Amino acid sequence: MIIVMKKNSPKEDIDSLLNRIEEKKLKPVPLYGTERTVIAVIGDERILDIDTIRAFKSVDTVMPVLKPYKLASRDTKYENSIIKVSNDIEIGNKKIQVIAGPCSVEDLDIQMQTSKKCMASGALIQRGGAYKPRTSPYSFQGMAEEGLKIMETVKNETGMPICTEVMDPRLVSKVAKYSDIIQIGTRNMQNFSLLKEVGKTDKPVLLKRGLCSTIDELLMAAEYIMSEGNLDVILCERGIRTYETTTRNTLDISAIPVLKKLTHLPVVIDPSHAAGDRDLVPALSKAAIAAGADGLLIEVHIDPEIATSDAKQTLSTDNFDSLMEELKPIAEAIGREI
Ligand code: PEP
Ligand code: MN
């Protein structure tokens, strides 16, 4: 159930309604908009009497939400969500944000050099995996906390916020301590205990679409995070598995306008994991921006040939710089900037 409060309702009216819902052992999640507050009620709402709620002071309308996802739905919140990553970086606003860096954190020098070059080209957020979800248990598994510390050192020197993956619910608080955006990888999109754990943190979550998941399943995964209280979810399309084998995955460009219709959450595109081939990354990045993506997540390395993972799809810093230049007129053409 969604309760829409009247414009500029006094705080005490909202609070008393929140208390009433909590007394019924349901969870109210208030979404404070610029003019109106909307309260989403989580739990078995049949125990709430709709007419009693309608009679509450300052309540405008009460609607059942037909979609299985409520907090993520555009029916609940019409305006686009703008997610604050740091004091001056937001995702979902006019500026398209680019998250760039190596697949894995490898050593301080590589992370530092790559991040500085990416920043000079216009990417404001660094990426790098310290805990890597590798298909083979014999492949490099990441540097763990040492990798997080390397990213922290780079952040201290450059100011670039950190986007990094967590795979294990037991490590969420450790990874959250270092990161500005916690990444949930494609293989964990439906790891519900992990989703609940990141939902309890106060860090934005970049949720990657499962490689065999539908858009509804992606939105239900976002709902798991949001229903724990963390509303700062950034959705990421990174390619899905289809019958096509010439690319690593198939980038679902239509996911962008579909998600824009269904949800208020920002959408980021990862052309690197979609393509699996650095030559395809520029075209997919351009298409993503033209289709309305709020950001890009791109694998970049000062020397891609020596990258410990995903070398084939990783751009050199020079190629990344040219790409950023080529993206500017496209962003401008649709009224945005990069
Ligand atoms: C990554 O971004 O480092 C990654 C492993 O991506 P995905 O989960 O999309 O494969
Ligand atoms: Mn990778």
CSV table of C-alpha atoms in Angstrom, one decimal, residues 5-6 8-21 28 30-32 35-39 56-58:
chain,number,residue,atom,x,y,z
A,5,MET,CA,0.4,12.7,2.1
A,6,LYS,CA,-1.1,16.1,1.2
A,8,ASN,CA,3.5,20.2,2.8
A,9,SER,CA,2.0,18.0,5.5
A,10,PRO,CA,3.3,18.8,9.0
A,11,LYS,CA,5.9,16.5,10.4
A,12,GLU,CA,3.7,15.5,13.4
A,13,ASP,CA,1.0,14.2,11.1
A,14,ILE,CA,3.4,12.1,9.2
A,15,ASP,CA,5.0,10.8,12.4
A,16,SER,CA,1.7,9.9,14.0
A,17,LEU,CA,0.8,7.9,10.9
A,18,LEU,CA,4.2,6.2,10.9
A,19,ASN,CA,3.6,5.2,14.5
A,20,ARG,CA,0.2,3.8,13.8
A,21,ILE,CA,1.6,1.6,11.0
A,28,PRO,CA,6.5,2.1,7.0
A,30,PRO,CA,8.7,7.2,4.1
A,31,LEU,CA,10.0,8.7,0.9
A,32,TYR,CA,10.4,12.4,1.4
A,35,GLU,CA,6.6,18.7,-2.0
A,36,ARG,CA,4.9,15.5,-0.9
A,37,THR,CA,5.8,12.6,1.4
A,38,VAL,CA,4.8,9.2,0.3
A,39,ILE,CA,4.7,6.3,2.7
A,56,PHE,CA,-5.9,10.2,9.0
A,57,LYS,CA,-5.0,13.9,9.1
A,58,SER,CA,-3.0,15.1,6.1
